[in-house]
Coordinates of C-alpha atoms and ligand atoms in Angstrom, one line a residue:
M1 CA -6.0 -115.5 -30.1
K2 CA -9.7 -115.5 -29.5
T3 CA -11.3 -112.6 -27.7
S4 CA -13.6 -112.7 -24.7
I5 CA -14.7 -110.3 -21.9
A6 CA -16.3 -110.8 -18.5
T7 CA -19.8 -109.4 -18.0
V8 CA -18.5 -107.6 -14.9
S9 CA -16.4 -105.3 -17.1
I10 CA -19.4 -103.6 -18.6
S11 CA -22.1 -101.4 -17.2
G12 CA -25.8 -102.0 -17.4
E13 CA -28.2 -105.0 -17.0
L14 CA -27.1 -108.4 -18.4
P15 CA -28.9 -108.0 -21.9
E16 CA -27.4 -104.6 -22.4
K17 CA -23.9 -105.9 -21.4
L18 CA -24.2 -108.9 -23.8
D19 CA -25.5 -106.7 -26.6
A20 CA -22.5 -104.3 -26.3
I21 CA -20.1 -107.2 -26.1
A22 CA -21.4 -108.7 -29.2
K23 CA -21.5 -105.4 -31.1
A24 CA -17.9 -104.7 -30.2
G25 CA -16.8 -107.9 -32.0
F26 CA -15.9 -110.3 -29.1
Q27 CA -16.2 -114.0 -29.7
G28 CA -16.8 -115.0 -26.1
V29 CA -18.1 -113.8 -22.8
E30 CA -17.5 -114.9 -19.2
I31 CA -20.7 -114.9 -17.3
F32 CA -20.1 -113.4 -13.9
E33 CA -22.3 -115.0 -11.4
N34 CA -23.8 -111.9 -9.9
D35 CA -24.8 -110.5 -13.3
F36 CA -26.7 -113.8 -13.8
L37 CA -28.2 -113.9 -10.3
A38 CA -29.5 -110.3 -10.7
F39 CA -31.3 -111.3 -13.9
D40 CA -34.7 -112.9 -14.0
E41 CA -34.4 -115.3 -16.9
T42 CA -33.4 -119.0 -16.4
P43 CA -29.8 -120.2 -17.2
S44 CA -30.9 -121.8 -20.4
Q45 CA -32.6 -118.6 -21.6
V46 CA -29.4 -116.7 -20.8
G47 CA -27.5 -119.3 -22.7
R48 CA -29.9 -118.8 -25.7
I49 CA -29.6 -115.0 -25.6
V50 CA -25.8 -115.3 -25.6
R51 CA -25.7 -117.8 -28.5
D52 CA -28.3 -115.8 -30.5
L53 CA -25.9 -112.9 -30.3
G54 CA -23.2 -115.1 -31.9
L55 CA -21.2 -115.4 -28.7
E56 CA -19.8 -118.4 -26.8
I57 CA -19.8 -118.6 -23.0
T58 CA -16.1 -119.0 -22.2
L59 CA -16.7 -119.7 -18.5
F60 CA -18.8 -119.2 -15.5
Q61 CA -17.3 -117.5 -12.5
P62 CA -16.3 -117.2 -9.7
F63 CA -16.6 -120.3 -7.6
R64 CA -15.1 -119.2 -4.2
D65 CA -13.7 -120.7 -1.1
F66 CA -13.4 -124.2 -2.4
E67 CA -10.0 -125.8 -1.8
G68 CA -8.5 -126.8 1.6
M69 CA -11.7 -126.6 3.6
P70 CA -11.6 -128.5 7.0
P71 CA -13.2 -131.9 6.9
A72 CA -16.4 -130.7 8.6
L73 CA -17.1 -128.2 5.8
R74 CA -15.6 -130.2 2.9
Q75 CA -18.7 -132.0 1.8
R76 CA -20.7 -128.8 1.6
T77 CA -18.2 -127.2 -0.8
F78 CA -18.7 -130.2 -3.1
D79 CA -22.4 -129.9 -2.8
R80 CA -22.2 -126.2 -3.7
A81 CA -20.0 -127.1 -6.7
E82 CA -22.6 -129.6 -8.0
R83 CA -25.2 -126.9 -7.9
K84 CA -23.0 -124.6 -10.0
F85 CA -22.4 -127.5 -12.4
D86 CA -26.2 -127.7 -12.9
V87 CA -26.3 -124.0 -13.8
M88 CA -23.3 -124.3 -16.1
Q89 CA -24.9 -127.2 -18.0
E90 CA -28.1 -125.2 -18.4
L91 CA -26.1 -122.1 -19.5
G92 CA -24.1 -124.1 -22.0
T93 CA -20.6 -123.7 -20.8
D94 CA -18.0 -126.3 -19.8
L95 CA -15.6 -124.2 -17.8
V96 CA -15.8 -122.8 -14.2
L97 CA -13.3 -120.5 -12.7
V98 CA -12.4 -121.5 -9.1
C99 CA -10.5 -118.7 -7.4
S100 CA -8.2 -119.4 -4.5
N101 CA -9.7 -119.6 -1.1
V102 CA -9.8 -116.5 1.1
S103 CA -11.7 -118.0 4.0
P104 CA -10.0 -117.7 7.4
V105 CA -11.1 -121.3 8.2
S106 CA -9.4 -122.8 5.1
L107 CA -6.4 -125.0 5.6
G108 CA -3.1 -124.8 3.7
G109 CA -1.2 -127.6 2.2
I110 CA -0.5 -128.2 -1.5
D111 CA -1.4 -131.9 -1.4
R112 CA -4.7 -131.2 0.4
A113 CA -5.7 -128.7 -2.2
A114 CA -4.5 -131.0 -5.0
E115 CA -6.6 -133.8 -3.5
D116 CA -9.7 -131.5 -3.5
F117 CA -9.2 -130.6 -7.1
R118 CA -8.7 -134.2 -8.2
E119 CA -12.1 -135.0 -6.6
L120 CA -13.7 -131.9 -8.2
G121 CA -12.1 -132.9 -11.6
K122 CA -13.7 -136.4 -11.3
R123 CA -17.1 -134.9 -10.6
A124 CA -16.8 -132.4 -13.4
A125 CA -15.6 -135.1 -15.9
R126 CA -18.8 -137.1 -15.2
R127 CA -20.7 -134.1 -16.7
G128 CA -18.2 -133.2 -19.4
L129 CA -17.2 -130.1 -17.5
R130 CA -13.8 -128.6 -16.7
V131 CA -12.4 -126.7 -13.7
G132 CA -9.9 -123.9 -13.9
Y133 CA -8.0 -122.7 -10.9
E134 CA -6.9 -119.1 -10.5
A135 CA -4.6 -117.7 -7.7
L136 CA -6.1 -114.5 -6.3
A137 CA -3.3 -112.1 -5.4
W138 CA -4.8 -112.0 -1.9
G139 CA -5.7 -115.7 -1.5
R140 CA -5.3 -117.0 2.0
H141 CA -2.8 -119.8 1.2
I142 CA -2.5 -119.6 -2.6
N143 CA -1.7 -116.2 -4.0
D144 CA 0.9 -117.0 -6.7
H145 CA 0.2 -118.7 -10.0
R146 CA 3.3 -120.9 -9.5
D147 CA 1.6 -122.5 -6.4
A148 CA -1.7 -122.8 -8.2
W149 CA 0.1 -124.5 -11.1
E150 CA 1.8 -126.9 -8.6
I151 CA -1.7 -127.8 -7.2
V152 CA -3.1 -128.4 -10.7
R153 CA 0.0 -130.5 -11.6
R154 CA -0.4 -132.7 -8.5
A155 CA -4.2 -132.9 -9.0
D156 CA -3.2 -134.6 -12.2
H157 CA -6.7 -134.8 -13.7
P158 CA -7.4 -133.9 -17.4
N159 CA -10.5 -131.9 -16.4
V160 CA -8.5 -129.7 -14.0
G161 CA -6.3 -126.8 -15.4
L162 CA -4.9 -123.4 -14.6
I163 CA -6.3 -120.0 -15.2
L164 CA -3.8 -117.2 -15.5
D165 CA -4.9 -113.6 -14.7
S166 CA -2.4 -110.8 -15.6
F167 CA -3.5 -108.7 -12.7
H168 CA -2.8 -111.3 -10.0
T169 CA 0.6 -112.1 -11.4
L170 CA 1.7 -108.6 -12.3
S171 CA 0.4 -106.8 -9.2
R172 CA 2.7 -109.0 -7.1
K173 CA 5.5 -108.6 -9.6
I174 CA 5.8 -112.4 -10.0
D175 CA 8.4 -113.5 -12.5
I176 CA 6.6 -114.0 -15.8
N177 CA 9.3 -116.4 -17.1
S178 CA 7.6 -119.0 -14.7
I179 CA 4.7 -119.1 -17.2
R180 CA 6.9 -120.3 -20.1
S181 CA 7.3 -123.8 -18.7
I182 CA 3.6 -124.5 -18.2
P183 CA 2.2 -126.9 -20.8
K184 CA -0.3 -125.0 -23.0
D185 CA -3.0 -127.6 -22.7
K186 CA -3.0 -127.1 -18.9
I187 CA -3.8 -123.3 -19.4
F188 CA -7.6 -123.4 -19.6
I189 CA -8.0 -119.7 -20.2
V190 CA -6.2 -116.4 -19.8
Q191 CA -7.7 -113.4 -18.2
L192 CA -6.2 -110.0 -18.9
A193 CA -6.4 -106.6 -17.1
D194 CA -4.1 -103.7 -16.8
A195 CA -4.0 -101.1 -14.0
P196 CA -2.5 -97.8 -13.2
L197 CA 0.4 -98.0 -10.8
I198 CA -1.0 -97.0 -7.4
D199 CA 0.5 -98.1 -4.1
M200 CA -2.5 -99.6 -2.3
D201 CA -4.0 -102.8 -0.9
L202 CA -4.1 -105.4 -3.7
L203 CA -7.8 -106.4 -3.3
Y204 CA -8.9 -102.8 -3.4
W205 CA -6.7 -102.0 -6.3
S206 CA -8.0 -105.0 -8.2
R207 CA -11.7 -104.4 -7.5
H208 CA -11.8 -100.7 -8.4
F209 CA -8.9 -99.7 -10.6
R210 CA -8.3 -102.3 -13.3
N211 CA -8.4 -101.1 -16.8
M212 CA -7.9 -102.3 -20.4
P213 CA -4.5 -103.6 -21.5
G214 CA -2.6 -100.5 -22.7
E215 CA -4.6 -98.1 -20.5
G216 CA -2.6 -98.7 -17.4
D217 CA 1.0 -99.2 -16.4
L218 CA 1.4 -103.0 -15.9
P219 CA 3.6 -105.0 -18.4
V220 CA 0.6 -106.8 -19.9
T221 CA 2.4 -107.2 -23.3
A222 CA 5.3 -109.1 -21.7
F223 CA 2.9 -111.2 -19.7
T224 CA 0.9 -112.1 -22.9
A225 CA 4.2 -112.8 -24.8
A226 CA 5.2 -115.3 -22.1
I227 CA 1.8 -117.0 -22.6
A228 CA 2.2 -117.0 -26.3
D229 CA 5.6 -118.7 -25.9
T230 CA 3.8 -121.8 -24.4
G231 CA 2.0 -122.2 -27.7
Y232 CA -1.4 -121.2 -26.1
D233 CA -3.6 -119.6 -28.7
G234 CA -7.0 -119.8 -27.1
Y235 CA -9.2 -117.2 -25.5
F236 CA -7.8 -114.0 -24.0
S237 CA -10.6 -112.7 -21.8
L238 CA -10.8 -109.2 -20.3
E239 CA -11.8 -109.1 -16.7
I240 CA -12.0 -105.5 -15.7
F241 CA -13.3 -104.4 -12.3
N242 CA -13.4 -100.6 -12.6
D243 CA -15.7 -98.1 -10.8
Q244 CA -15.7 -95.7 -13.7
F245 CA -16.5 -98.4 -16.3
R246 CA -19.4 -99.6 -14.2
G247 CA -21.0 -96.2 -14.6
G248 CA -19.8 -95.6 -18.2
S249 CA -21.2 -96.3 -21.6
A250 CA -21.5 -100.0 -22.3
R251 CA -20.8 -99.6 -26.0
T252 CA -17.7 -97.5 -25.5
I253 CA -16.2 -99.7 -22.8
A254 CA -16.8 -102.8 -24.9
A255 CA -15.3 -101.2 -28.0
D256 CA -12.3 -100.0 -26.0
G257 CA -11.9 -103.5 -24.6
H258 CA -12.0 -105.1 -28.1
R259 CA -9.5 -102.5 -29.4
S260 CA -7.2 -103.2 -26.5
L261 CA -7.1 -106.9 -27.2
I262 CA -6.5 -106.5 -31.0
Y263 CA -3.7 -104.0 -30.2
L264 CA -2.2 -106.3 -27.6
G265 CA -2.2 -109.3 -30.0
D266 CA -0.5 -107.1 -32.7
Q267 CA 2.2 -105.9 -30.3
V268 CA 3.0 -109.4 -29.0
K269 CA 3.2 -110.8 -32.5
R270 CA 5.5 -108.0 -33.6
A271 CA 7.8 -108.3 -30.6
A272 CA 8.3 -112.1 -31.0
A273 CA 10.7 -113.7 -33.4
V274 CA 8.4 -116.7 -33.6
S275 CA 4.8 -116.7 -32.2
N276 CA 1.9 -119.1 -32.5
L277 CA -0.5 -116.4 -31.8
T278 CA -3.2 -115.9 -34.5
V279 CA -3.8 -112.2 -34.9
I280 CA -5.6 -109.9 -37.3
P281 CA -2.9 -108.7 -39.8
M282 CA -2.6 -105.0 -40.1
P283 CA 0.2 -102.4 -40.8
D284 CA 2.3 -101.3 -37.9
R285 CA 1.6 -98.2 -35.9
S286 CA 2.3 -95.2 -38.1
P287 CA 5.0 -92.7 -37.3
V288 CA 3.5 -89.2 -37.5
K289 CA 5.8 -86.7 -39.2
G290 CA 3.8 -83.7 -38.3
I291 CA 0.4 -82.0 -38.4
G292 CA -0.5 -81.3 -42.0
F293 CA -3.2 -78.7 -41.1
I294 CA -5.9 -77.8 -38.7
E295 CA -9.3 -77.0 -40.1
F296 CA -11.7 -74.6 -38.5
S297 CA -15.4 -74.8 -39.4
A298 CA -16.7 -71.3 -38.9
D299 CA -20.0 -69.7 -38.6
P300 CA -20.2 -66.9 -41.2
E301 CA -21.0 -64.5 -38.3
D302 CA -17.7 -65.4 -36.5
V303 CA -15.4 -65.8 -39.4
D304 CA -14.2 -62.1 -39.5
E305 CA -13.3 -62.3 -35.8
L306 CA -11.5 -65.6 -36.3
V307 CA -9.6 -64.4 -39.4
G308 CA -8.8 -61.2 -37.6
I309 CA -7.1 -63.1 -34.8
L310 CA -5.2 -65.3 -37.3
R311 CA -4.0 -62.1 -39.0
T312 CA -2.8 -60.5 -35.8
L313 CA -1.0 -63.8 -35.2
G314 CA 0.9 -63.2 -38.5
F315 CA -1.0 -65.7 -40.7
R316 CA -1.7 -64.7 -44.3
K317 CA -4.3 -66.1 -46.7
A318 CA -2.4 -68.3 -49.2
G319 CA -5.2 -70.0 -51.2
R320 CA -8.9 -70.2 -52.0
H321 CA -10.5 -73.6 -52.5
R322 CA -11.5 -74.3 -56.2
S323 CA -15.0 -75.3 -55.4
K324 CA -15.8 -74.6 -51.7
Q325 CA -16.0 -71.8 -49.3
V326 CA -12.7 -72.7 -47.8
D327 CA -9.6 -70.6 -47.3
L328 CA -6.0 -71.6 -46.6
Y329 CA -3.9 -69.5 -44.2
R330 CA -0.1 -70.1 -43.8
Q331 CA 2.8 -69.1 -41.7
G332 CA 6.1 -71.0 -41.5
D333 CA 5.2 -74.7 -41.9
I334 CA 1.7 -74.1 -40.3
R335 CA -1.4 -74.5 -42.5
L336 CA -4.8 -73.5 -41.1
I337 CA -8.0 -74.0 -43.1
V338 CA -11.1 -71.9 -42.5
N339 CA -14.2 -73.6 -43.8
T340 CA -17.5 -71.6 -44.1
E341 CA -19.2 -74.1 -46.4
G342 CA -23.0 -74.0 -45.9
K343 CA -23.1 -77.8 -46.3
G344 CA -21.2 -81.0 -45.5
F345 CA -19.4 -82.1 -42.3
A346 CA -18.0 -78.6 -41.6
N347 CA -21.5 -77.1 -41.6
A348 CA -22.8 -79.9 -39.4
A349 CA -20.0 -79.2 -37.0
V350 CA -20.9 -75.5 -36.9
A351 CA -24.5 -76.3 -36.3
R352 CA -23.6 -78.5 -33.4
H353 CA -20.5 -76.9 -31.9
G354 CA -20.4 -73.4 -33.2
T355 CA -17.1 -72.1 -34.7
S356 CA -14.5 -74.7 -33.8
A357 CA -11.3 -76.5 -34.9
H358 CA -13.1 -79.7 -35.9
A359 CA -10.5 -81.5 -37.9
M360 CA -6.8 -82.1 -38.1
A361 CA -4.6 -83.7 -40.7
L362 CA -1.8 -86.0 -39.6
L363 CA 1.1 -86.4 -41.9
V364 CA 2.1 -90.0 -41.9
E365 CA 4.4 -92.2 -44.0
S366 CA 1.5 -93.9 -45.8
A367 CA -2.0 -92.6 -45.4
S368 CA -3.6 -95.8 -46.7
E369 CA -1.7 -98.0 -44.3
A370 CA -2.5 -95.7 -41.3
F371 CA -6.1 -95.7 -42.4
A372 CA -6.2 -99.5 -42.7
R373 CA -4.7 -99.9 -39.2
A374 CA -7.1 -97.4 -37.6
V375 CA -10.1 -99.2 -39.2
A376 CA -8.8 -102.6 -38.1
L377 CA -8.7 -101.3 -34.6
G378 CA -12.3 -100.2 -34.8
A379 CA -12.0 -96.5 -35.8
E380 CA -15.0 -95.0 -37.6
P381 CA -14.1 -94.2 -41.2
F382 CA -15.4 -91.0 -42.6
T383 CA -16.1 -90.1 -46.3
Q384 CA -17.6 -87.0 -47.9
A385 CA -18.2 -86.2 -51.5
V386 CA -15.4 -84.3 -53.3
A387 CA -15.4 -82.7 -56.7
P388 CA -13.6 -84.7 -59.5
E389 CA -9.9 -83.9 -59.6
E390 CA -9.9 -82.8 -56.0
V391 CA -8.0 -84.7 -53.3
E392 CA -9.9 -87.1 -51.1
F393 CA -8.3 -87.6 -47.8
P394 CA -8.7 -90.9 -46.0
A395 CA -10.4 -89.8 -42.7
I396 CA -11.5 -91.3 -39.4
Q397 CA -13.5 -89.9 -36.6
G398 CA -11.6 -88.7 -33.6
V399 CA -12.3 -86.9 -30.3
G400 CA -15.8 -85.5 -30.0
G401 CA -16.8 -86.6 -33.5
G402 CA -14.1 -84.4 -35.0
L403 CA -12.1 -85.6 -38.0
I404 CA -8.6 -86.9 -38.4
Y405 CA -7.5 -86.7 -42.0
L406 CA -4.5 -88.9 -43.0
I407 CA -2.1 -87.4 -45.5
D408 CA 1.3 -88.4 -46.8
D409 CA 4.1 -87.2 -49.1
T410 CA 4.1 -90.2 -51.3
S411 CA 0.7 -89.5 -53.0
D412 CA -1.2 -86.5 -54.2
L413 CA -2.5 -86.2 -50.6
G414 CA 0.6 -84.2 -49.6
R415 CA 0.0 -81.8 -52.5
F416 CA -3.6 -81.0 -51.7
S417 CA -2.9 -77.3 -51.2
E418 CA -1.6 -77.0 -54.8
I419 CA -4.3 -79.2 -56.2
D420 CA -7.4 -78.0 -54.4
F421 CA -6.4 -74.3 -53.8
I422 CA -5.9 -71.3 -56.1
P423 CA -3.0 -69.2 -54.7
V424 CA -4.0 -65.7 -53.6
E425 CA -2.1 -62.6 -52.7
D426 CA -3.2 -61.5 -49.2
K427 CA -3.4 -57.7 -49.3
E428 CA -4.8 -57.4 -45.7
G429 CA -2.2 -59.6 -44.0
G430 CA 0.4 -58.1 -41.8
P431 CA 4.0 -59.2 -41.2
S432 CA 4.9 -62.7 -40.0
A433 CA 5.1 -63.3 -36.3
H434 CA 7.9 -65.9 -36.9
L435 CA 5.6 -68.9 -36.0
Q436 CA 7.2 -72.0 -37.4
R437 CA 5.1 -75.1 -36.7
I438 CA 2.4 -76.5 -34.6
D439 CA 3.8 -77.4 -31.2
H440 CA 0.8 -79.1 -29.8
V441 CA -2.9 -79.6 -30.1
A442 CA -4.9 -79.5 -26.9
Q443 CA -8.1 -81.5 -26.8
T444 CA -10.6 -81.3 -24.0
V445 CA -12.7 -84.3 -23.2
P446 CA -15.0 -85.4 -20.4
Y447 CA -12.8 -87.1 -17.8
D448 CA -14.4 -90.5 -18.4
E449 CA -13.5 -90.5 -22.1
M450 CA -9.7 -89.9 -21.5
L451 CA -8.8 -93.6 -21.5
T452 CA -10.7 -94.2 -24.7
W453 CA -8.8 -91.5 -26.6
L454 CA -5.5 -92.4 -25.1
L455 CA -5.9 -95.9 -26.3
F456 CA -7.1 -94.7 -29.6
Y457 CA -4.0 -92.6 -30.2
T458 CA -1.4 -94.9 -28.7
S459 CA -2.7 -98.0 -30.5
T460 CA -3.1 -96.3 -33.9
F461 CA 0.0 -94.1 -34.1
E462 CA 3.6 -94.5 -33.0
T463 CA 3.2 -92.5 -29.7
R464 CA 3.5 -92.9 -26.0
K465 CA 1.5 -91.5 -23.2
S466 CA 2.8 -89.5 -20.2
P467 CA 1.8 -89.9 -16.6
V468 CA -1.3 -88.0 -15.6
V469 CA -0.8 -84.4 -14.3
D470 CA -3.5 -82.7 -12.1
I471 CA -4.1 -79.2 -13.3
I472 CA -5.7 -76.9 -10.7
D473 CA -8.5 -74.7 -12.0
P474 CA -10.0 -72.3 -9.4
S475 CA -13.3 -74.3 -9.8
G476 CA -11.9 -77.9 -9.8
V477 CA -9.3 -80.3 -11.0
V478 CA -8.6 -81.1 -14.6
R479 CA -6.6 -84.2 -15.4
S480 CA -4.1 -83.8 -18.2
Q481 CA -2.2 -86.4 -20.1
V482 CA 0.1 -86.1 -23.1
V483 CA 0.3 -88.3 -26.2
E484 CA 3.5 -87.6 -28.1
N485 CA 6.1 -89.2 -30.3
A486 CA 9.8 -89.3 -29.5
S487 CA 10.7 -86.7 -32.1
G488 CA 8.1 -84.2 -30.9
T489 CA 6.5 -84.0 -34.3
L490 CA 3.2 -85.0 -32.8
R491 CA 2.2 -83.7 -29.4
I492 CA -1.4 -83.9 -28.2
T493 CA -2.4 -82.8 -24.8
M494 CA -5.7 -84.2 -23.5
N495 CA -7.5 -82.5 -20.7
G496 CA -10.2 -84.4 -18.9
A497 CA -12.8 -82.2 -17.2
E498 CA -14.9 -83.5 -14.3
N499 CA -17.2 -80.6 -13.8
R500 CA -18.6 -77.8 -16.0
R501 CA -17.3 -75.0 -13.8
T502 CA -13.7 -75.4 -14.8
L503 CA -12.4 -73.6 -18.0
A504 CA -12.2 -77.0 -19.7
G505 CA -15.6 -78.1 -18.3
H506 CA -17.2 -74.9 -19.5
F507 CA -15.8 -75.4 -23.0
L508 CA -17.3 -79.0 -23.1
A509 CA -20.7 -77.9 -21.8
E510 CA -21.0 -74.8 -24.1
K511 CA -19.5 -76.4 -27.1
L512 CA -21.7 -79.5 -26.7
G513 CA -18.9 -81.8 -26.5
A514 CA -15.2 -82.6 -26.7
G515 CA -12.8 -81.1 -29.2
I516 CA -9.7 -79.0 -29.7
Q517 CA -9.6 -76.2 -27.1
H518 CA -6.3 -74.7 -28.0
L519 CA -3.6 -74.7 -30.5
A520 CA 0.0 -74.0 -29.6
F521 CA 2.5 -72.7 -32.2
Q522 CA 6.2 -72.8 -32.0
T523 CA 8.6 -69.9 -32.5
E524 CA 12.3 -69.9 -32.3
D525 CA 12.4 -66.4 -30.9
I526 CA 9.7 -65.5 -28.4
Y527 CA 10.8 -61.9 -28.1
A528 CA 10.8 -61.3 -31.9
T529 CA 7.4 -62.9 -32.0
A530 CA 6.1 -60.8 -29.1
A531 CA 7.3 -57.7 -30.9
A532 CA 5.7 -58.7 -34.2
L533 CA 2.4 -59.5 -32.4
R534 CA 2.4 -56.1 -30.7
E535 CA 2.9 -54.5 -34.1
N536 CA 0.0 -56.5 -35.5
G537 CA -2.3 -55.4 -32.8
F538 CA -2.6 -58.8 -31.2
H539 CA -4.1 -58.9 -27.7
P540 CA -2.1 -61.1 -25.4
L541 CA -3.6 -62.7 -22.4
P542 CA -2.7 -60.4 -19.4
I543 CA -0.8 -62.3 -16.7
S544 CA -1.0 -61.4 -13.0
P545 CA 2.0 -59.2 -12.0
N546 CA 2.3 -61.4 -8.9
Y547 CA 3.3 -64.3 -11.1
Y548 CA 6.6 -62.6 -12.1
G549 CA 7.8 -62.0 -8.6
D550 CA 7.3 -65.7 -7.9
V551 CA 9.1 -67.0 -11.1
E552 CA 12.0 -64.6 -10.5
A553 CA 12.4 -66.0 -6.9
R554 CA 11.8 -69.6 -7.9
F555 CA 14.3 -69.8 -10.7
G556 CA 16.7 -67.1 -9.5
L557 CA 16.1 -65.1 -12.7
D558 CA 17.9 -61.9 -13.6
P559 CA 15.5 -59.0 -12.9
E560 CA 16.0 -57.8 -16.5
L561 CA 14.7 -61.1 -17.8
T562 CA 11.7 -61.0 -15.5
E563 CA 11.0 -57.5 -16.7
R564 CA 11.0 -58.6 -20.3
L565 CA 8.7 -61.5 -19.6
R566 CA 6.3 -59.3 -17.7
A567 CA 6.3 -56.6 -20.4
D568 CA 5.1 -59.2 -23.0
N569 CA 3.0 -61.4 -20.7
I570 CA 5.3 -64.4 -21.2
L571 CA 5.2 -67.3 -18.8
Y572 CA 8.4 -69.2 -18.0
D573 CA 9.4 -72.7 -17.0
R574 CA 12.6 -74.7 -16.8
D575 CA 13.5 -78.3 -16.3
E576 CA 16.8 -80.3 -16.5
Q577 CA 16.7 -80.1 -20.3
G578 CA 16.1 -76.5 -20.8
E579 CA 13.8 -73.5 -20.8
Y580 CA 10.2 -72.9 -21.9
F581 CA 8.5 -69.6 -22.8
Q582 CA 4.7 -69.4 -23.3
L583 CA 2.5 -66.6 -24.5
Y584 CA -1.3 -66.8 -24.8
S585 CA -4.1 -65.2 -26.7
R586 CA -7.3 -64.2 -25.0
T587 CA -10.3 -66.5 -25.4
F588 CA -12.4 -66.7 -28.5
G589 CA -16.1 -67.8 -28.1
E590 CA -16.6 -70.3 -25.3
G591 CA -13.0 -70.6 -24.3
F592 CA -10.9 -71.5 -27.4
F593 CA -7.5 -69.9 -27.4
F594 CA -4.0 -69.9 -29.0
E595 CA -0.7 -70.4 -27.4
I596 CA 2.8 -69.6 -28.6
V597 CA 5.8 -71.3 -27.2
E598 CA 9.5 -71.3 -27.5
R599 CA 11.4 -74.5 -26.4
R600 CA 15.0 -74.2 -25.6
G601 CA 15.6 -77.9 -25.1
Y602 CA 12.6 -78.2 -22.8
G603 CA 10.3 -81.3 -23.3
G604 CA 7.3 -80.5 -21.2
Y605 CA 4.2 -78.3 -21.4
G606 CA 4.6 -75.8 -18.6
A607 CA 2.3 -77.6 -16.2
P608 CA 3.4 -75.4 -13.2
N609 CA 2.1 -72.4 -15.1
A610 CA -1.3 -73.9 -15.9
I611 CA -2.9 -72.6 -12.7
F612 CA -2.0 -69.0 -13.6
R613 CA -3.0 -69.0 -17.2
I614 CA -6.3 -70.8 -16.4
A615 CA -7.1 -68.0 -13.9
A616 CA -6.2 -65.4 -16.5
L617 CA -8.2 -67.2 -19.3
K618 CA -11.3 -67.3 -17.1
K619 CA -10.9 -63.6 -16.4
S620 CA -10.7 -63.1 -20.2
L621 CA -13.9 -65.1 -20.7
R622 CA -15.7 -63.0 -18.1
S623 CA -14.6 -59.8 -19.6
E624 CA -16.3 -60.9 -22.8
G625 CA -19.5 -61.4 -20.9
V626 CA -19.2 -65.2 -20.8
S627 CA -19.6 -66.7 -17.3
P628 CA -17.2 -69.7 -16.9
N629 CA -18.6 -70.8 -13.6
G630 CA -21.9 -72.1 -14.8
Q631 CA -23.8 -69.2 -13.1
Ligands
LIG1 O1 -12.0 -109.9 -6.9 C1 -12.4 -111.1 -7.0 O2 -12.9 -111.7 -6.1 C2 -12.1 -111.9 -8.2 C3 -12.9 -112.9 -8.6 C4 -12.6 -113.6 -9.8 C5 -11.5 -113.3 -10.5 O3 -11.2 -114.0 -11.6 C6 -10.7 -112.3 -10.1 O4 -9.6 -112.1 -10.9 C7 -10.9 -111.6 -9.0
LIG2 MG1 -9.5 -113.2 -12.6

């Protein structure tokens, strides 16, 4: 497959769009007519800019309202076409996309349209140009690629072919098997777009909500597999009309687009027994066996408070780093690292974000393979000097510039705590609170970066994403989506904040960016944990007493159970699979906190409780003299 993207998909002025497209690694670009019309340079200069960037113009588009015009208007449409052909020749592209006619005056009839295309094909051939026909899902007479193909077939001209666009086919749920019988040389190019499933008018959905393959809910992989089955191995071109992308970062959107195509090619190739598709070879998505550790970088001024909270949570210091100001804390299978080094990445993270959980290690089957795949998909590798004999983790940059270390059990990486750390006896540590493992890591990001990170995680690791859940904060809505694997050994919740007055938005604004906002630990006995926490002097997040009357009524709980929950500030939820218990810490700094959960078969994250604990966390922030409403 060759990769291309339409200029309409990217924000900015034409040169900025082209620059971002070239930097992201695309081979081709579709010039969208309006982007060209709004730009002052001549077509030949635009062509030169494109070629100087190492790009090829895959097509010029769209040419509208062409086929089936009544006789009185027919000549004019051909005159219009000739004008566009002039522009194309100057630009240096041989393909024009003609989308199906939407004009109320246009006439139906497959043969009439075929006749128009045969004539257009003859005119194009004289200039060495080609014409591709695309059925818009809302075309007046032609809105199905099967009818467009029939017209192309009857036009029977070598310079007339079909353009397939995943959105138009999939939004109308047209059988994709119909693609498999189209000869590959009659498919002039393939356009790709995904979209979230929303029940709305097709035109509005297409013009405002398309997104990158893998970011939405349409079966774009199956569509692409059907195309690959024809033997087509040419350009796959993203054509993404999206309001958010139009206002987003050109570089990020272009990079996401390139990642989405590489990932798509990889998936199609893997799914097919035989495939002609040329793709970039890379290892498969890594299964994640667990979170190896979470690393906090701490300001020396805050470290006592942070370590104090960890101790009340039942963590004990287990090791001191051989050469750095770094301590290892443990409980159950959980490893937390507290880094107070005055140099390196951790120190830079403190300078920028204050004390924060800036890195996590994912335990994968093969760290080197996971790293190779991440980099092939465009992740930023990260390296930092380590002392000889010490373990050097392969690392990539994640959310908010934080790090993801990759570790495995098959190399020394999995033994880092024995190699790099000297064991210590923690004399100040209290009893364990029975915390077993990390349940989930919650990351807060600006809303317009959610899709970027969802695509990053799902394309790199063997994970799936959940539907979006709206979480109501007293000052706005936060959109939440989960990335997890089937076994539950990796669970990441991503919260997208739209304004700075929500708890999540405050965290972003005050921490100068995205990152881990909370960590949830799992216990197998929430009451034993609550009792141990009490003993350790842990301060739970106080929950409104009104909450307990409501859960009791909602779930028909035994009043004795409600009383137990209330006494320990435990939140409760239940689904078809089982029960969920949640207990929170108060906030630390600008809104970081810890959560403890017990799952009795339950697979969710307590979304119905979010509104109550957010209100309580905001109260906790205020009581520490921090104003979470931006006042
Ligand atoms: O929304 C449109 O008009 C439009 C134009 C050209 C395309 O290729 C397309 O898929 C949609
Ligand atoms: Mg299209």
